[in-house]
């Protein structure tokens, strides 16, 4: 099984999950079937995406490009993510007031993130991608509500989870190569960024999403990766969420990882398929949310 096949399976599972969330019992309750089944199917998606990105992280010769793609995905997906999944957008709510504010602590967090990217990824050189990173880390500081409908909220999309995981992985092997002042900067920057962007990001509970991505990158043997995924599934969905069905569904992603053949080459590479599909399908769901709000309220 090629990596392209894994991505297609993950995209299908993710779409099923998101349709279940928006139109199922937790959202508009418009589906004629139990949406919990759809949501359980969706638990396959995140481990497969994490595995594919981990494979790319280990094989790529240009990790700077990896950061740029993830930052672009985070920036492009944040408004659609909030429109689609903010809990207030999944029910008909009316508000006569609108809100547009900026949380100023994010200015400090954005400065730390920009410094870390400029110093450790760009190696003190200026490139236009620095502007992209600054925008991506500033957007989470904004909250934007229009008469009960949230365009931007405090929840962050999954690209921030991947960004934080790869930032930690990028710094870890080189931590002894830096000067003492830079090591101090890393000790300050890493917790700040993990708290500001890792915790509110998708799968951010206890930073466990970041742990899964990092673990799949660090572990080299497929058997170890599958065992790690099984333990992660039991802890996250078993102990924290308390959903045995989701444990089984998430762990079943290990079957597809076992079938993965790194030498397999599909007819289509589609390296950036996920980067485009993720914000696009979220935007569609978000616009449907807005349409349902208007239809019910007016």
PDB file of C-alpha atoms in Angstrom:
ATOM      1  CA  UNK A   1       0.000   0.000   0.000  1.00  0.00           C
ATOM      2  CA  UNK A   2       1.441   3.354  -1.047  1.00  0.00           C
ATOM      3  CA  UNK A   3       1.425   6.558   0.969  1.00  0.00           C
ATOM      4  CA  UNK A   4      -1.071   8.002  -1.497  1.00  0.00           C
ATOM      5  CA  UNK A   5      -3.517   5.223  -0.563  1.00  0.00           C
ATOM      6  CA  UNK A   6      -3.016   5.975   3.138  1.00  0.00           C
ATOM      7  CA  UNK A   7      -3.797   9.647   2.532  1.00  0.00           C
ATOM      8  CA  UNK A   8      -6.949   8.838   0.570  1.00  0.00           C
ATOM      9  CA  UNK A   9      -8.175   6.524   3.351  1.00  0.00           C
ATOM     10  CA  UNK A  10      -7.425   9.227   5.917  1.00  0.00           C
ATOM     11  CA  UNK A  11      -9.188  11.911   3.859  1.00  0.00           C
ATOM     12  CA  UNK A  12     -12.306   9.763   3.485  1.00  0.00           C
ATOM     13  CA  UNK A  13     -12.356   8.898   7.207  1.00  0.00           C
ATOM     14  CA  UNK A  14     -11.801  12.554   8.153  1.00  0.00           C
ATOM     15  CA  UNK A  15     -14.653  13.711   5.912  1.00  0.00           C
ATOM     16  CA  UNK A  16     -17.013  11.104   7.384  1.00  0.00           C
ATOM     17  CA  UNK A  17     -16.030  12.210  10.883  1.00  0.00           C
ATOM     18  CA  UNK A  18     -16.593  15.897  10.158  1.00  0.00           C
ATOM     19  CA  UNK A  19     -19.939  15.282   8.471  1.00  0.00           C
ATOM     20  CA  UNK A  20     -20.973  13.314  11.564  1.00  0.00           C
ATOM     21  CA  UNK A  21     -19.882  16.152  13.835  1.00  0.00           C
ATOM     22  CA  UNK A  22     -21.585  18.973  11.951  1.00  0.00           C
ATOM     23  CA  UNK A  23     -24.812  17.220  10.937  1.00  0.00           C
ATOM     24  CA  UNK A  24     -25.059  14.580  13.671  1.00  0.00           C
ATOM     25  CA  UNK A  25     -26.267  14.630  17.255  1.00  0.00           C
ATOM     26  CA  UNK A  26     -23.525  16.994  18.418  1.00  0.00           C
ATOM     27  CA  UNK A  27     -24.464  19.482  15.693  1.00  0.00           C
ATOM     28  CA  UNK A  28     -27.587  20.085  13.640  1.00  0.00           C
ATOM     29  CA  UNK A  29     -28.960  16.548  14.182  1.00  0.00           C
ATOM     30  CA  UNK A  30     -30.036  16.154  10.564  1.00  0.00           C
ATOM     31  CA  UNK A  31     -28.691  12.654   9.883  1.00  0.00           C
ATOM     32  CA  UNK A  32     -31.010   9.633   9.732  1.00  0.00           C
ATOM     33  CA  UNK A  33     -28.404   7.423  11.407  1.00  0.00           C
ATOM     34  CA  UNK A  34     -26.349   7.366  14.587  1.00  0.00           C
ATOM     35  CA  UNK A  35     -23.587   9.897  14.041  1.00  0.00           C
ATOM     36  CA  UNK A  36     -21.409   8.232  16.698  1.00  0.00           C
ATOM     37  CA  UNK A  37     -20.663   5.527  14.125  1.00  0.00           C
ATOM     38  CA  UNK A  38     -19.440   8.160  11.670  1.00  0.00           C
ATOM     39  CA  UNK A  39     -17.334   9.791  14.346  1.00  0.00           C
ATOM     40  CA  UNK A  40     -15.791   6.457  15.302  1.00  0.00           C
ATOM     41  CA  UNK A  41     -14.806   5.846  11.680  1.00  0.00           C
ATOM     42  CA  UNK A  42     -13.119   9.236  11.680  1.00  0.00           C
ATOM     43  CA  UNK A  43     -10.760   8.206  14.475  1.00  0.00           C
ATOM     44  CA  UNK A  44      -8.687   6.423  11.826  1.00  0.00           C
ATOM     45  CA  UNK A  45      -7.753   9.696  10.131  1.00  0.00           C
ATOM     46  CA  UNK A  46      -5.455  11.490  12.571  1.00  0.00           C
ATOM     47  CA  UNK A  47      -3.039   8.559  13.151  1.00  0.00           C
ATOM     48  CA  UNK A  48      -2.739   8.008   9.394  1.00  0.00           C
ATOM     49  CA  UNK A  49      -2.050  11.682   8.701  1.00  0.00           C
ATOM     50  CA  UNK A  50       0.455  11.720  11.569  1.00  0.00           C
ATOM     51  CA  UNK A  51       2.174   8.641  10.154  1.00  0.00           C
ATOM     52  CA  UNK A  52       2.336  10.054   6.613  1.00  0.00           C
ATOM     53  CA  UNK A  53       3.724  13.376   7.831  1.00  0.00           C
ATOM     54  CA  UNK A  54       6.228  11.534  10.020  1.00  0.00           C
ATOM     55  CA  UNK A  55       7.396   9.590   6.969  1.00  0.00           C
ATOM     56  CA  UNK A  56       7.755  12.787   5.007  1.00  0.00           C
ATOM     57  CA  UNK A  57       9.602  14.492   7.857  1.00  0.00           C
ATOM     58  CA  UNK A  58      12.213  11.738   7.965  1.00  0.00           C
ATOM     59  CA  UNK A  59      12.683  11.522   4.202  1.00  0.00           C
ATOM     60  CA  UNK A  60      12.564  15.156   3.146  1.00  0.00           C
ATOM     61  CA  UNK A  61      15.741  17.013   2.288  1.00  0.00           C
ATOM     62  CA  UNK A  62      14.100  20.390   2.857  1.00  0.00           C
ATOM     63  CA  UNK A  63      12.537  20.622   6.301  1.00  0.00           C
ATOM     64  CA  UNK A  64      12.238  24.370   5.918  1.00  0.00           C
ATOM     65  CA  UNK A  65       9.713  23.705   3.138  1.00  0.00           C
ATOM     66  CA  UNK A  66       7.879  21.412   5.538  1.00  0.00           C
ATOM     67  CA  UNK A  67       7.467  24.246   8.034  1.00  0.00           C
ATOM     68  CA  UNK A  68       6.315  26.583   5.270  1.00  0.00           C
ATOM     69  CA  UNK A  69       3.654  24.142   4.050  1.00  0.00           C
ATOM     70  CA  UNK A  70       2.377  23.541   7.580  1.00  0.00           C
ATOM     71  CA  UNK A  71       2.312  27.265   8.359  1.00  0.00           C
ATOM     72  CA  UNK A  72       0.375  27.911   5.153  1.00  0.00           C
ATOM     73  CA  UNK A  73      -2.056  25.116   6.038  1.00  0.00           C
ATOM     74  CA  UNK A  74      -2.534  26.506   9.538  1.00  0.00           C
ATOM     75  CA  UNK A  75      -3.187  30.010   8.236  1.00  0.00           C
ATOM     76  CA  UNK A  76      -5.519  28.924   5.427  1.00  0.00           C
ATOM     77  CA  UNK A  77      -7.503  26.537   7.629  1.00  0.00           C
ATOM     78  CA  UNK A  78      -8.103  28.586  10.769  1.00  0.00           C
ATOM     79  CA  UNK A  79     -11.154  30.575   9.642  1.00  0.00           C
ATOM     80  CA  UNK A  80     -12.813  27.551   7.949  1.00  0.00           C
ATOM     81  CA  UNK A  81     -12.031  25.416  11.022  1.00  0.00           C
ATOM     82  CA  UNK A  82     -13.717  27.862  13.390  1.00  0.00           C
ATOM     83  CA  UNK A  83     -16.682  28.342  11.059  1.00  0.00           C
ATOM     84  CA  UNK A  84     -17.200  24.588  10.805  1.00  0.00           C
ATOM     85  CA  UNK A  85     -16.567  23.384  14.340  1.00  0.00           C
ATOM     86  CA  UNK A  86     -17.096  26.135  16.868  1.00  0.00           C
ATOM     87  CA  UNK A  87     -19.804  24.776  19.151  1.00  0.00           C
ATOM     88  CA  UNK A  88     -21.855  27.981  18.864  1.00  0.00           C
ATOM     89  CA  UNK A  89     -21.975  27.541  15.098  1.00  0.00           C
ATOM     90  CA  UNK A  90     -23.546  24.084  15.352  1.00  0.00           C
ATOM     91  CA  UNK A  91     -26.762  25.414  16.854  1.00  0.00           C
ATOM     92  CA  UNK A  92     -29.027  28.327  16.014  1.00  0.00           C
ATOM     93  CA  UNK A  93     -27.977  31.217  18.270  1.00  0.00           C
ATOM     94  CA  UNK A  94     -28.928  34.861  17.998  1.00  0.00           C
ATOM     95  CA  UNK A  95     -26.872  37.789  19.198  1.00  0.00           C
ATOM     96  CA  UNK A  96     -27.381  41.438  18.408  1.00  0.00           C
ATOM     97  CA  UNK A  97     -23.754  42.251  19.138  1.00  0.00           C
ATOM     98  CA  UNK A  98     -20.644  41.511  17.119  1.00  0.00           C
ATOM     99  CA  UNK A  99     -17.130  41.002  18.430  1.00  0.00           C
ATOM    100  CA  UNK A 100     -13.671  41.567  17.012  1.00  0.00           C
ATOM    101  CA  UNK A 101     -10.814  41.576  19.514  1.00  0.00           C
ATOM    102  CA  UNK A 102      -7.168  40.579  19.741  1.00  0.00           C
ATOM    103  CA  UNK A 103      -5.661  38.758  22.702  1.00  0.00           C
ATOM    104  CA  UNK A 104      -2.462  40.699  23.301  1.00  0.00           C
ATOM    105  CA  UNK A 105      -0.479  37.857  24.947  1.00  0.00           C
ATOM    106  CA  UNK A 106      -0.422  36.268  21.484  1.00  0.00           C
ATOM    107  CA  UNK A 107       1.773  39.153  20.340  1.00  0.00           C
ATOM    108  CA  UNK A 108       4.465  37.877  22.695  1.00  0.00           C
ATOM    109  CA  UNK A 109       3.851  34.273  21.577  1.00  0.00           C
ATOM    110  CA  UNK A 110       4.093  35.331  17.922  1.00  0.00           C
ATOM    111  CA  UNK A 111       7.374  37.117  18.625  1.00  0.00           C
ATOM    112  CA  UNK A 112       8.782  33.983  20.252  1.00  0.00           C
ATOM    113  CA  UNK A 113       7.611  31.816  17.339  1.00  0.00           C
ATOM    114  CA  UNK A 114       9.030  34.201  14.736  1.00  0.00           C
ATOM    115  CA  UNK A 115      12.359  34.318  16.579  1.00  0.00           C
ATOM    116  CA  UNK A 116      12.515  30.521  16.798  1.00  0.00           C
ATOM    117  CA  UNK A 117      11.753  30.096  13.094  1.00  0.00           C
ATOM    118  CA  UNK A 118      14.210  32.841  12.077  1.00  0.00           C
ATOM    119  CA  UNK A 119      17.009  31.499  14.274  1.00  0.00           C
ATOM    120  CA  UNK A 120      16.689  27.734  14.067  1.00  0.00           C
ATOM    121  CA  UNK A 121      15.039  27.105  10.718  1.00  0.00           C
ATOM    122  CA  UNK A 122      16.180  30.053   8.581  1.00  0.00           C
ATOM    123  CA  UNK A 123      19.511  30.274  10.437  1.00  0.00           C
ATOM    124  CA  UNK A 124      19.321  34.057  10.873  1.00  0.00           C
ATOM    125  CA  UNK A 125      18.456  34.744   7.238  1.00  0.00           C
ATOM    126  CA  UNK A 126      15.389  36.652   6.156  1.00  0.00           C
ATOM    127  CA  UNK A 127      12.976  34.962   3.762  1.00  0.00           C
ATOM    128  CA  UNK A 128       9.406  35.755   2.785  1.00  0.00           C
ATOM    129  CA  UNK A 129       8.252  32.603   4.589  1.00  0.00           C
ATOM    130  CA  UNK A 130       8.944  34.449   7.848  1.00  0.00           C
ATOM    131  CA  UNK A 131       5.948  36.685   7.114  1.00  0.00           C
ATOM    132  CA  UNK A 132       3.821  33.578   6.549  1.00  0.00           C
ATOM    133  CA  UNK A 133       4.863  32.161   9.917  1.00  0.00           C
ATOM    134  CA  UNK A 134       4.166  35.469  11.687  1.00  0.00           C
ATOM    135  CA  UNK A 135       0.659  35.624  10.200  1.00  0.00           C
ATOM    136  CA  UNK A 136      -0.022  31.990  11.093  1.00  0.00           C
ATOM    137  CA  UNK A 137       0.915  32.510  14.742  1.00  0.00           C
ATOM    138  CA  UNK A 138      -0.912  35.856  15.034  1.00  0.00           C
ATOM    139  CA  UNK A 139      -4.280  34.634  13.718  1.00  0.00           C
ATOM    140  CA  UNK A 140      -5.072  32.520  16.832  1.00  0.00           C
ATOM    141  CA  UNK A 141      -5.003  35.705  18.890  1.00  0.00           C
ATOM    142  CA  UNK A 142      -8.042  37.128  17.100  1.00  0.00           C
ATOM    143  CA  UNK A 143     -11.639  36.434  18.047  1.00  0.00           C
ATOM    144  CA  UNK A 144     -14.320  37.402  15.550  1.00  0.00           C
ATOM    145  CA  UNK A 145     -18.037  36.888  16.055  1.00  0.00           C
ATOM    146  CA  UNK A 146     -20.830  38.245  13.859  1.00  0.00           C
ATOM    147  CA  UNK A 147     -24.230  38.162  15.602  1.00  0.00           C
ATOM    148  CA  UNK A 148     -23.710  34.776  17.229  1.00  0.00           C
ATOM    149  CA  UNK A 149     -21.703  33.190  14.411  1.00  0.00           C
ATOM    150  CA  UNK A 150     -17.985  32.714  15.071  1.00  0.00           C
ATOM    151  CA  UNK A 151     -15.536  33.365  12.248  1.00  0.00           C
ATOM    152  CA  UNK A 152     -12.495  33.085  14.517  1.00  0.00           C
ATOM    153  CA  UNK A 153     -12.406  31.541  17.983  1.00  0.00           C
ATOM    154  CA  UNK A 154      -9.833  30.222  20.423  1.00  0.00           C
ATOM    155  CA  UNK A 155      -9.774  26.662  19.016  1.00  0.00           C
ATOM    156  CA  UNK A 156      -6.926  25.858  16.590  1.00  0.00           C
ATOM    157  CA  UNK A 157      -6.847  23.510  13.629  1.00  0.00           C
ATOM    158  CA  UNK A 158      -4.738  20.366  13.380  1.00  0.00           C
ATOM    159  CA  UNK A 159      -1.924  22.035  11.423  1.00  0.00           C
ATOM    160  CA  UNK A 160      -0.882  23.771  14.645  1.00  0.00           C
ATOM    161  CA  UNK A 161      -0.561  20.332  16.247  1.00  0.00           C
ATOM    162  CA  UNK A 162       1.782  19.252  13.475  1.00  0.00           C
ATOM    163  CA  UNK A 163       3.726  22.527  13.615  1.00  0.00           C
ATOM    164  CA  UNK A 164       4.392  22.175  17.335  1.00  0.00           C
ATOM    165  CA  UNK A 165       5.408  18.532  16.990  1.00  0.00           C
ATOM    166  CA  UNK A 166       7.895  19.243  14.216  1.00  0.00           C
ATOM    167  CA  UNK A 167       9.275  22.292  16.006  1.00  0.00           C
ATOM    168  CA  UNK A 168      10.150  20.079  18.981  1.00  0.00           C
ATOM    169  CA  UNK A 169      11.621  17.410  16.693  1.00  0.00           C
ATOM    170  CA  UNK A 170      13.675  20.009  14.838  1.00  0.00           C
ATOM    171  CA  UNK A 171      15.146  21.480  18.009  1.00  0.00           C
ATOM    172  CA  UNK A 172      15.798  18.235  19.883  1.00  0.00           C
ATOM    173  CA  UNK A 173      18.723  16.830  17.826  1.00  0.00           C
ATOM    174  CA  UNK A 174      20.517  20.192  17.721  1.00  0.00           C
ATOM    175  CA  UNK A 175      20.047  21.349  21.296  1.00  0.00           C
ATOM    176  CA  UNK A 176      23.738  20.942  22.198  1.00  0.00           C
ATOM    177  CA  UNK A 177      24.950  22.843  19.134  1.00  0.00           C
ATOM    178  CA  UNK A 178      23.627  26.208  20.311  1.00  0.00           C
ATOM    179  CA  UNK A 179      25.214  28.840  22.496  1.00  0.00           C
ATOM    180  CA  UNK A 180      24.176  29.105  26.141  1.00  0.00           C
ATOM    181  CA  UNK A 181      21.974  32.110  25.449  1.00  0.00           C
ATOM    182  CA  UNK A 182      20.214  30.241  22.655  1.00  0.00           C
ATOM    183  CA  UNK A 183      19.658  27.210  24.867  1.00  0.00           C
ATOM    184  CA  UNK A 184      18.022  29.507  27.379  1.00  0.00           C
ATOM    185  CA  UNK A 185      15.876  30.885  24.575  1.00  0.00           C
ATOM    186  CA  UNK A 186      14.816  27.359  23.642  1.00  0.00           C
ATOM    187  CA  UNK A 187      13.917  26.574  27.247  1.00  0.00           C
ATOM    188  CA  UNK A 188      11.666  29.634  27.266  1.00  0.00           C
ATOM    189  CA  UNK A 189      10.296  29.364  23.735  1.00  0.00           C
ATOM    190  CA  UNK A 190       9.283  25.703  23.742  1.00  0.00           C
ATOM    191  CA  UNK A 191       6.896  25.788  26.745  1.00  0.00           C
ATOM    192  CA  UNK A 192       5.459  29.132  25.601  1.00  0.00           C
ATOM    193  CA  UNK A 193       4.657  27.813  22.133  1.00  0.00           C
ATOM    194  CA  UNK A 194       3.335  24.477  23.366  1.00  0.00           C
ATOM    195  CA  UNK A 195       0.969  26.169  25.806  1.00  0.00           C
ATOM    196  CA  UNK A 196      -0.125  28.895  23.370  1.00  0.00           C
ATOM    197  CA  UNK A 197      -0.556  26.746  20.266  1.00  0.00           C
ATOM    198  CA  UNK A 198      -0.288  23.098  21.296  1.00  0.00           C
ATOM    199  CA  UNK A 199      -2.940  22.946  24.007  1.00  0.00           C
ATOM    200  CA  UNK A 200      -5.769  24.719  22.116  1.00  0.00           C
ATOM    201  CA  UNK A 201      -4.970  22.869  18.869  1.00  0.00           C
ATOM    202  CA  UNK A 202      -6.890  19.864  17.605  1.00  0.00           C
ATOM    203  CA  UNK A 203      -5.964  16.808  19.715  1.00  0.00           C
ATOM    204  CA  UNK A 204      -4.310  19.245  22.099  1.00  0.00           C
ATOM    205  CA  UNK A 205      -5.567  17.606  25.306  1.00  0.00           C
ATOM    206  CA  UNK A 206      -2.412  17.108  27.342  1.00  0.00           C
ATOM    207  CA  UNK A 207      -0.445  17.769  24.134  1.00  0.00           C
ATOM    208  CA  UNK A 208      -1.209  14.142  23.240  1.00  0.00           C
ATOM    209  CA  UNK A 209      -1.627  14.871  19.541  1.00  0.00           C
ATOM    210  CA  UNK A 210       1.892  16.273  19.504  1.00  0.00           C
ATOM    211  CA  UNK A 211       3.122  13.226  21.420  1.00  0.00           C
ATOM    212  CA  UNK A 212       1.661  10.875  18.801  1.00  0.00           C
ATOM    213  CA  UNK A 213       3.248  12.721  15.882  1.00  0.00           C
ATOM    214  CA  UNK A 214       6.612  12.935  17.641  1.00  0.00           C
ATOM    215  CA  UNK A 215       6.487   9.280  18.675  1.00  0.00           C
ATOM    216  CA  UNK A 216       5.781   8.103  15.139  1.00  0.00           C
ATOM    217  CA  UNK A 217       8.732  10.201  13.935  1.00  0.00           C
ATOM    218  CA  UNK A 218      11.159   8.976  16.578  1.00  0.00           C
ATOM    219  CA  UNK A 219      10.287   5.281  16.356  1.00  0.00           C
ATOM    220  CA  UNK A 220      11.802   3.755  13.242  1.00  0.00           C
ATOM    221  CA  UNK A 221      10.412   0.206  13.175  1.00  0.00           C
ATOM    222  CA  UNK A 222       6.863  -0.234  11.986  1.00  0.00           C
ATOM    223  CA  UNK A 223       6.087  -2.700  14.782  1.00  0.00           C
ATOM    224  CA  UNK A 224       7.124  -0.158  17.403  1.00  0.00           C
ATOM    225  CA  UNK A 225       5.039   2.545  15.749  1.00  0.00           C
ATOM    226  CA  UNK A 226       1.943   0.329  15.769  1.00  0.00           C
ATOM    227  CA  UNK A 227       2.470  -0.619  19.414  1.00  0.00           C
ATOM    228  CA  UNK A 228       2.896   3.048  20.314  1.00  0.00           C
ATOM    229  CA  UNK A 229      -0.315   3.892  18.450  1.00  0.00           C
ATOM    230  CA  UNK A 230      -2.168   1.148  20.344  1.00  0.00           C
ATOM    231  CA  UNK A 231      -0.974   2.457  23.717  1.00  0.00           C
ATOM    232  CA  UNK A 232      -1.800   6.030  22.689  1.00  0.00           C
ATOM    233  CA  UNK A 233      -5.305   4.988  21.616  1.00  0.00           C
ATOM    234  CA  UNK A 234      -5.954   3.234  24.916  1.00  0.00           C
ATOM    235  CA  UNK A 235      -4.753   6.201  26.934  1.00  0.00           C
ATOM    236  CA  UNK A 236      -6.434   8.968  24.910  1.00  0.00           C
ATOM    237  CA  UNK A 237      -9.748   7.400  23.949  1.00  0.00           C
ATOM    238  CA  UNK A 238      -9.891   4.813  26.712  1.00  0.00           C
ATOM    239  CA  UNK A 239      -8.833   6.695  29.849  1.00  0.00           C
ATOM    240  CA  UNK A 240      -9.431  10.331  28.906  1.00  0.00           C
ATOM    241  CA  UNK A 241     -12.410  10.137  26.561  1.00  0.00           C
ATOM    242  CA  UNK A 242     -13.874   6.863  27.821  1.00  0.00           C
ATOM    243  CA  UNK A 243     -14.991   5.580  24.419  1.00  0.00           C
ATOM    244  CA  UNK A 244     -13.996   1.927  23.746  1.00  0.00           C
ATOM    245  CA  UNK A 245     -15.295   2.075  20.159  1.00  0.00           C
ATOM    246  CA  UNK A 246     -12.972   4.971  19.388  1.00  0.00           C
ATOM    247  CA  UNK A 247     -10.093   3.017  20.927  1.00  0.00           C
ATOM    248  CA  UNK A 248     -10.671   0.166  18.493  1.00  0.00           C
ATOM    249  CA  UNK A 249     -11.178   2.485  15.542  1.00  0.00           C
ATOM    250  CA  UNK A 250      -8.074   4.553  16.237  1.00  0.00           C
ATOM    251  CA  UNK A 251      -5.959   1.460  16.863  1.00  0.00           C
ATOM    252  CA  UNK A 252      -7.213  -0.084  13.614  1.00  0.00           C
ATOM    253  CA  UNK A 253      -5.180   2.554  11.771  1.00  0.00           C
ATOM    254  CA  UNK A 254      -2.248   0.319  12.693  1.00  0.00           C
ATOM    255  CA  UNK A 255      -3.524  -2.231  10.161  1.00  0.00           C
ATOM    256  CA  UNK A 256      -3.082   0.262   7.338  1.00  0.00           C
ATOM    257  CA  UNK A 257       0.333   1.256   8.684  1.00  0.00           C
ATOM    258  CA  UNK A 258       1.293  -2.441   8.700  1.00  0.00           C
ATOM    259  CA  UNK A 259       0.228  -2.735   5.061  1.00  0.00           C
ATOM    260  CA  UNK A 260       2.186   0.358   4.080  1.00  0.00           C
ATOM    261  CA  UNK A 261       5.064  -0.278   1.706  1.00  0.00           C
ATOM    262  CA  UNK A 262       7.567   2.609   1.519  1.00  0.00           C
ATOM    263  CA  UNK A 263       8.744   1.332  -1.848  1.00  0.00           C
ATOM    264  CA  UNK A 264       5.261   1.369  -3.377  1.00  0.00           C
ATOM    265  CA  UNK A 265       4.647   4.107  -5.903  1.00  0.00           C
ATOM    266  CA  UNK A 266       1.077   4.958  -6.765  1.00  0.00           C
ATOM    267  CA  UNK A 267      -0.002   6.493 -10.041  1.00  0.00           C
ATOM    268  CA  UNK A 268      -0.592   9.803  -8.263  1.00  0.00           C
ATOM    269  CA  UNK A 269       1.791  11.455  -5.783  1.00  0.00           C
ATOM    270  CA  UNK A 270      -0.418  14.394  -4.758  1.00  0.00           C
ATOM    271  CA  UNK A 271       2.030  15.590  -2.103  1.00  0.00           C
ATOM    272  CA  UNK A 272      -0.056  18.649  -1.240  1.00  0.00           C
ATOM    273  CA  UNK A 273      -3.474  16.991  -1.441  1.00  0.00           C
ATOM    274  CA  UNK A 274      -4.083  17.252   2.309  1.00  0.00           C
ATOM    275  CA  UNK A 275      -2.928  20.882   2.436  1.00  0.00           C
ATOM    276  CA  UNK A 276      -5.618  21.873  -0.052  1.00  0.00           C
ATOM    277  CA  UNK A 277      -8.431  19.482   0.816  1.00  0.00           C
ATOM    278  CA  UNK A 278      -8.444  20.185   4.552  1.00  0.00           C
ATOM    279  CA  UNK A 279      -9.291  23.931   4.437  1.00  0.00           C
ATOM    280  CA  UNK A 280     -11.541  23.510   1.381  1.00  0.00           C
ATOM    281  CA  UNK A 281     -13.884  20.934   2.917  1.00  0.00           C
ATOM    282  CA  UNK A 282     -13.930  22.882   6.211  1.00  0.00           C
ATOM    283  CA  UNK A 283     -14.930  26.041   4.358  1.00  0.00           C
ATOM    284  CA  UNK A 284     -17.809  24.174   2.696  1.00  0.00           C
ATOM    285  CA  UNK A 285     -19.011  22.884   6.073  1.00  0.00           C
ATOM    286  CA  UNK A 286     -18.629  26.338   7.578  1.00  0.00           C
ATOM    287  CA  UNK A 287     -20.682  27.965   4.839  1.00  0.00           C
ATOM    288  CA  UNK A 288     -23.387  25.336   5.275  1.00  0.00           C
ATOM    289  CA  UNK A 289     -23.389  26.162   8.986  1.00  0.00           C
ATOM    290  CA  UNK A 290     -23.858  29.839   8.172  1.00  0.00           C
ATOM    291  CA  UNK A 291     -26.675  29.028   5.755  1.00  0.00           C
ATOM    292  CA  UNK A 292     -28.490  26.886   8.320  1.00  0.00           C
ATOM    293  CA  UNK A 293     -28.121  29.641  10.917  1.00  0.00           C
ATOM    294  CA  UNK A 294     -29.676  32.214   8.593  1.00  0.00           C
ATOM    295  CA  UNK A 295     -32.497  29.895   7.524  1.00  0.00           C
ATOM    296  CA  UNK A 296     -33.511  29.043  11.094  1.00  0.00           C
ATOM    297  CA  UNK A 297     -33.063  32.493  12.623  1.00  0.00           C
ATOM    298  CA  UNK A 298     -34.595  34.500   9.817  1.00  0.00           C
TER     299      UNK A 298
END
